[in-house]
Tab-separated table of C-alpha atoms and ligand atoms in Angstrom:
chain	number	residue	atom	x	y	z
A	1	UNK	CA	0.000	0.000	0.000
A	2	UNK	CA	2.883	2.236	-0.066
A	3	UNK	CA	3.511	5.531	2.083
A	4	UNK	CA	0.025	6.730	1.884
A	5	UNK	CA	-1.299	7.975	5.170
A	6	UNK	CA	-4.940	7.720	3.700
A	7	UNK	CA	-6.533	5.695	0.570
A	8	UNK	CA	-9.907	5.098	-0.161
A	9	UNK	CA	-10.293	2.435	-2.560
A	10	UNK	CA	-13.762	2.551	-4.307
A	11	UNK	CA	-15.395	3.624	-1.452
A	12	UNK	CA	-19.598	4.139	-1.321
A	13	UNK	CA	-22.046	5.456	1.689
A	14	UNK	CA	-25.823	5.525	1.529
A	15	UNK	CA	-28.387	6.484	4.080
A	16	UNK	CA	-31.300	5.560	3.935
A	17	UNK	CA	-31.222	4.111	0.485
A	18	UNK	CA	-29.866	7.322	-1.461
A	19	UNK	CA	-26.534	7.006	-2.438
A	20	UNK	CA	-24.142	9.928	-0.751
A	21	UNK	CA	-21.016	8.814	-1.997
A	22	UNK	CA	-20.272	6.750	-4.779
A	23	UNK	CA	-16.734	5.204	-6.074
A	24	UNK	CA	-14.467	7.507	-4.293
A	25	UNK	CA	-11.064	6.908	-4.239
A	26	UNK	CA	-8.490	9.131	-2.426
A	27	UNK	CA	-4.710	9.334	-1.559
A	28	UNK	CA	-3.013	11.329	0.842
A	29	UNK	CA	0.723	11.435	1.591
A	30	UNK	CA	2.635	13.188	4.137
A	31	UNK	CA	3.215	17.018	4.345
A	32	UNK	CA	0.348	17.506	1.919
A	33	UNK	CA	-2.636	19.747	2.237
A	34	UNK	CA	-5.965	18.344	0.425
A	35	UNK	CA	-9.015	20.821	-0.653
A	36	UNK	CA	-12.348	18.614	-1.209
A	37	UNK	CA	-14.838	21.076	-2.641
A	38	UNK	CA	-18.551	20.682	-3.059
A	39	UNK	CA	-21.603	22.474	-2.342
A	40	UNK	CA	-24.190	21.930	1.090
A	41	UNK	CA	-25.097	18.550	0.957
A	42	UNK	CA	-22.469	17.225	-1.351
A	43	UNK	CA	-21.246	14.636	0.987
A	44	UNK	CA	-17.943	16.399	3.178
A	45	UNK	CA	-18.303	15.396	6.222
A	46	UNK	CA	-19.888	12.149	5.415
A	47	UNK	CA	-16.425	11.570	3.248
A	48	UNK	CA	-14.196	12.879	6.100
A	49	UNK	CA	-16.120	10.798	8.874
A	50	UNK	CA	-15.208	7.516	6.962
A	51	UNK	CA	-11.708	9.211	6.784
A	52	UNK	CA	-11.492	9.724	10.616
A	53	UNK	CA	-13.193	5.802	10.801
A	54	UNK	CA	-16.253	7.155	12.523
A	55	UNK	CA	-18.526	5.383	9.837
A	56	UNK	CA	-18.438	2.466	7.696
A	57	UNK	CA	-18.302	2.597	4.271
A	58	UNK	CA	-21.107	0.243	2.693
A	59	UNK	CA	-18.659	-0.496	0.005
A	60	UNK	CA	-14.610	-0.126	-0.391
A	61	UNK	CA	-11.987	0.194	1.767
A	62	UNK	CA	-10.295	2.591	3.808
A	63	UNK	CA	-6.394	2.431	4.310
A	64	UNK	CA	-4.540	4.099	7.126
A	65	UNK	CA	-0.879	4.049	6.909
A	66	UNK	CA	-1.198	0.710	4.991
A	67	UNK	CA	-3.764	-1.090	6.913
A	68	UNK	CA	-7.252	-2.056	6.018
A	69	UNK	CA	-8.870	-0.107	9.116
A	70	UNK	CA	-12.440	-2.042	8.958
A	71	UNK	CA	-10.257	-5.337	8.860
A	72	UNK	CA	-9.217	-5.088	12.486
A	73	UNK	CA	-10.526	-5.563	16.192
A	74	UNK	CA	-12.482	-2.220	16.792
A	75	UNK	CA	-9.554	-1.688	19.440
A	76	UNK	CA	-7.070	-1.503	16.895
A	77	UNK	CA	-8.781	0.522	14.484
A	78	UNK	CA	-9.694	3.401	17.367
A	79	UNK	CA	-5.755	3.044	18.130
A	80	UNK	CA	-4.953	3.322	13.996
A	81	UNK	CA	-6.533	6.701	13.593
A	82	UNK	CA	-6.100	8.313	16.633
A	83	UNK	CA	-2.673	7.818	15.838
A	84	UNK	CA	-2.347	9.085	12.821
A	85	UNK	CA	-4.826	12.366	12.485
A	86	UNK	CA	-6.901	14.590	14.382
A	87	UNK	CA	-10.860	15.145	13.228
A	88	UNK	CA	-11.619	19.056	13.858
A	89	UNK	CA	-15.798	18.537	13.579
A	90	UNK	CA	-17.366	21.232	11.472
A	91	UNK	CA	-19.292	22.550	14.552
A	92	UNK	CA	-16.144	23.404	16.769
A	93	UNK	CA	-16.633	21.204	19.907
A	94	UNK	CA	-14.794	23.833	22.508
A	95	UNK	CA	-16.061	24.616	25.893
A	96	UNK	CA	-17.030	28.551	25.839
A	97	UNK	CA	-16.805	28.323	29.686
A	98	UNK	CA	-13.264	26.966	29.991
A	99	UNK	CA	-10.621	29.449	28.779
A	100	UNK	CA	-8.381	29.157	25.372
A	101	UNK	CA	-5.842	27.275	27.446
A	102	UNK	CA	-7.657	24.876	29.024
A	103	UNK	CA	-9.612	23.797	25.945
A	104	UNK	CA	-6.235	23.062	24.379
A	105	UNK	CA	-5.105	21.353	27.349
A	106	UNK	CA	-8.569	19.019	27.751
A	107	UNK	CA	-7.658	16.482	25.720
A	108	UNK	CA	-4.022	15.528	26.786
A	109	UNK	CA	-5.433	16.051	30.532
A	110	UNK	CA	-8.003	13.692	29.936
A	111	UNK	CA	-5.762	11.132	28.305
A	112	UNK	CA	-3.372	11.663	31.143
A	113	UNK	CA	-0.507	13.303	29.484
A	114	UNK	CA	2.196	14.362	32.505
A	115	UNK	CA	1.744	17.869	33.375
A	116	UNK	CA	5.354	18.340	32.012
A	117	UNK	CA	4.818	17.080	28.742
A	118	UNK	CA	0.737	18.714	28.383
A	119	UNK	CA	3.061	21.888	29.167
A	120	UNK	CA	5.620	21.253	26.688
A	121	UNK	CA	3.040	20.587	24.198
A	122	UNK	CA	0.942	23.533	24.792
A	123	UNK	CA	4.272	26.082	24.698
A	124	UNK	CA	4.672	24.473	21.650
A	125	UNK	CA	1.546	24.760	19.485
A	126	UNK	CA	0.938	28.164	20.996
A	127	UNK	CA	4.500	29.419	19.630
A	128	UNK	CA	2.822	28.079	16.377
A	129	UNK	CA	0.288	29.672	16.350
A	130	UNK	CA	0.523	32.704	18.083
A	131	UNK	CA	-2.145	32.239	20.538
A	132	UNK	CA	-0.414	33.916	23.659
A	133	UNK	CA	-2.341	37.314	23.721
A	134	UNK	CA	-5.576	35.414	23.938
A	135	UNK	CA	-4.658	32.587	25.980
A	136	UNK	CA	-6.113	33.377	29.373
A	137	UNK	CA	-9.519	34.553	27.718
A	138	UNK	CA	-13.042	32.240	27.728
A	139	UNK	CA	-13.692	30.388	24.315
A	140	UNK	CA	-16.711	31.445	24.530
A	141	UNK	CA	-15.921	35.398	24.314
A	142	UNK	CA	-13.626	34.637	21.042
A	143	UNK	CA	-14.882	35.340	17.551
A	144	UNK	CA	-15.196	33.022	14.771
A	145	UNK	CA	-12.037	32.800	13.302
A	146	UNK	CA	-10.029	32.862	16.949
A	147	UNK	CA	-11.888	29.648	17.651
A	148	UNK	CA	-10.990	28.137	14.621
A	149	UNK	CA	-7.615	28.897	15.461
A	150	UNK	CA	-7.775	27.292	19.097
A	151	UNK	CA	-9.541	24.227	17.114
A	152	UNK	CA	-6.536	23.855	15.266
A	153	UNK	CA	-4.152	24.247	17.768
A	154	UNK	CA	-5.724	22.121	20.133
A	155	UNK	CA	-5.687	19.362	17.500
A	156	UNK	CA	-2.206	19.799	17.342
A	157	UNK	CA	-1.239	18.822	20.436
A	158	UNK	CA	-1.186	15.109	20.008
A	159	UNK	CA	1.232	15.542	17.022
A	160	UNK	CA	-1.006	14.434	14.683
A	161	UNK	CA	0.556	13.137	10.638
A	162	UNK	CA	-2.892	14.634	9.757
A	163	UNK	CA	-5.415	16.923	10.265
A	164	UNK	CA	-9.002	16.423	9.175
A	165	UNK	CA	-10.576	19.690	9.365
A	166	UNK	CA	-14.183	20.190	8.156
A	167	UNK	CA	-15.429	23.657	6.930
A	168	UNK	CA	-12.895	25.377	9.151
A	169	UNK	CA	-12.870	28.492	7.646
A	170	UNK	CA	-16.746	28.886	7.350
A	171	UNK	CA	-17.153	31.698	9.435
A	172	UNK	CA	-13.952	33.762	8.572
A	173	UNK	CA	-13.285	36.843	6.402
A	174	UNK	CA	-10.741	36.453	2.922
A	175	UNK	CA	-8.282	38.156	6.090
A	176	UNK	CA	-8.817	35.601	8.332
A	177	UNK	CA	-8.538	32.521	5.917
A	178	UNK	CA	-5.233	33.944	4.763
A	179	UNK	CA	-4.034	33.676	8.213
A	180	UNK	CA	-5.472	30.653	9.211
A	181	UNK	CA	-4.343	29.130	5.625
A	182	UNK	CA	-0.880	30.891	6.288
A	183	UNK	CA	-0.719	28.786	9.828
A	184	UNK	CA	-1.652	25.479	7.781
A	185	UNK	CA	1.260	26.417	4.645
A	186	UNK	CA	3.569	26.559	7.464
A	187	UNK	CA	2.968	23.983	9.756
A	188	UNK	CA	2.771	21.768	6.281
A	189	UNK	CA	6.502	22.935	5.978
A	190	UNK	CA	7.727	23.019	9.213
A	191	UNK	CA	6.570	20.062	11.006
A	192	UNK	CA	5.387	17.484	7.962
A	193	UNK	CA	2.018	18.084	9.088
A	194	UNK	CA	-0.871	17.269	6.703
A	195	UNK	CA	-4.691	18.396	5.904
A	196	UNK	CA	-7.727	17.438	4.584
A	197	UNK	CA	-9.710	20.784	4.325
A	198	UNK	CA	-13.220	20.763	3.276
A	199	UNK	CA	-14.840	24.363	1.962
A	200	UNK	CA	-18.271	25.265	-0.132
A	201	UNK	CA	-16.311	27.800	-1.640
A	202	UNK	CA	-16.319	26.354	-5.191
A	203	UNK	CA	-13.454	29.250	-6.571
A	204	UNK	CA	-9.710	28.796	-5.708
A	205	UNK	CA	-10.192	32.236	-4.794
A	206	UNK	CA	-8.128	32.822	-1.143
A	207	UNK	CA	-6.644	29.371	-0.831
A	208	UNK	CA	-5.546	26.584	-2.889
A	209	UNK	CA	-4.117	23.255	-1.401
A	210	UNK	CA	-1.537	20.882	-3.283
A	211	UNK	CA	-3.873	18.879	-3.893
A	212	UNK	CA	-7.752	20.074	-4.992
A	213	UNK	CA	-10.698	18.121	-5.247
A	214	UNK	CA	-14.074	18.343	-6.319
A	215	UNK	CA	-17.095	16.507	-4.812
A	216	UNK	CA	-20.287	16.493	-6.874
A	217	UNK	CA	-23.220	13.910	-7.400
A	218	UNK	CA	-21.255	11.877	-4.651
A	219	UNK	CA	-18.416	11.358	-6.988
A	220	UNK	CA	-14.948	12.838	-6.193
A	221	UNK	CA	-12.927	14.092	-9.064
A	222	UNK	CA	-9.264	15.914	-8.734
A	223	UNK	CA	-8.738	19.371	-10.410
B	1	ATP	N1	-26.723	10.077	9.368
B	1	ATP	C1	-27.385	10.448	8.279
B	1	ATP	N2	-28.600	9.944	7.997
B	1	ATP	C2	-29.281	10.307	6.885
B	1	ATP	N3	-28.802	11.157	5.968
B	1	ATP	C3	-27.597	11.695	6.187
B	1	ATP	C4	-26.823	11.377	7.335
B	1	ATP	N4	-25.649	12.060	7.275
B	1	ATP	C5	-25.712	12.787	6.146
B	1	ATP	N5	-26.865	12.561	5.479
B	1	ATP	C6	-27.254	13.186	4.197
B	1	ATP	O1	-26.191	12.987	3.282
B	1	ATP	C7	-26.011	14.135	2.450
B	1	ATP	C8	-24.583	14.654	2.599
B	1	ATP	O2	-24.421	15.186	3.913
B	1	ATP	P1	-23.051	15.820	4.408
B	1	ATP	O3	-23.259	16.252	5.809
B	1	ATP	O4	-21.967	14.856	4.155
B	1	ATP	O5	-22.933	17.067	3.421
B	1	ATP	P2	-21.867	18.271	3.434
B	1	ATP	O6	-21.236	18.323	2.080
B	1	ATP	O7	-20.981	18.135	4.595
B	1	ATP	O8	-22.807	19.565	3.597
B	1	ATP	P3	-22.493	20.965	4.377
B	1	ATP	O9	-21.591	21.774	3.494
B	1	ATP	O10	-23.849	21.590	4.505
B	1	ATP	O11	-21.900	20.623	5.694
B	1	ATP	C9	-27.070	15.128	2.891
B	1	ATP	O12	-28.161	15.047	2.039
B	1	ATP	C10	-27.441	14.675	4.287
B	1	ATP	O13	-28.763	15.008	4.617
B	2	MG	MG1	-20.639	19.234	6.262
């Protein structure tokens, strides 16, 4: 199977009897950023939930660094892809009532991460990012495009190969998606890191990834 860190080979989803997603096939290697592109309804997150493993495809098969995920024990498959990526849901799951720090912090804590190395981590991804000025303040006070940005960097702190990031510049300005696509470019470069970005913006107007995709009639087709 290669180096891939994702393939879909032929993959289909229905619900309910209507097809969502037919045929798709998909690579993704390492320090690459993926655009999938499609219109409200299209099928994103369905795609990038069979990506993350958190449904099963009716038909196909979905490869993680080389393995046939929906081949092994559900332990092992849980293991395979929290290893490898990080899912950023397209509504933002933070806690408006914890501040920016803690909600980066939450999931290492809860996975009981040594303070030392939760600390090390957070210094880290907030030197990334550039989160210090806001890092004290409640999620729930920040605007749309800060919480994207504590979404990322919070999904960053497991050191993640990949980052599966749906819609997550929805509710951001051409400004802010330059930014937040500037953060991606360079954590692409500097730390190997790769995405799969989903966006209804149909253009390659204010971001374009390496690799760009177009979902339509449930059939995925490269650009
Ligand atoms: N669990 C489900 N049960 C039934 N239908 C579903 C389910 N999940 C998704 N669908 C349907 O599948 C189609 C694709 O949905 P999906 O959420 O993947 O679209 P999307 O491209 O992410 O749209 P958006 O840009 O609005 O988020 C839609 O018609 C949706 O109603
Ligand atoms: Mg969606």
């Amino acid at each position: 199977m290669g180096r891939d860190l994702i393939k879909l080979v032929d993959v289909g989803k229905s619900f309910q009897g209507r097809r969502v997603l037919n045929r798709v096939n998909l690579e993704v290697g390492a320090s690459e950023i993926t655009v999938i592109r499609g219109r409200s309804g299209a099928g994103k997150t369905t795609l990038l939930k069979l990506i993350a493993l958190l449904i099963k495809p009716d038909e196909g098969r979905v490869f993680i660094e080389g393995l046939d995920a929906w081949s092994l024990r559900e332990g092992e498959r849980t293991r395979l892809a929290s290893n490898a990526m990080s899912y950023i849901p397209q509504s933002i799951d933070l806690i408006p009532s914890l501040s920016v720090r803690e909600n980066i912090e939450l999931p290492a804590l809860i996975r009981g991460v040594p303070k030392s190395v939760r600390e090390r981590a957070l210094q880290d991804v907030i030197g990334l990012l550039g989160l210090s000025n806001i890092l004290e303040r409640r999620v729930g006070t920040l605007s749309g495009g800060e919480k994207q940005m504590v979404a990322l960097a919070r999904s960053l702190v497991s050191k993640p190969k990949l980052v599966v990031a749906d819609e997550p510049f929805a509710y951001v300005d051409d400004a802010g998606v330059e930014t937040l696509f500037g953060v991606v470019r360079d954590l692409r470069d500097r730390l190997g890191t790769s995405f799969i970005i989903t966006t209804t913006e149909l253009y390659l107007k204010s971001f374009s990834g390496d690799k760009e995709y177009f979902l339509v009639n449930g059939s995925l087709t490269r650009v």
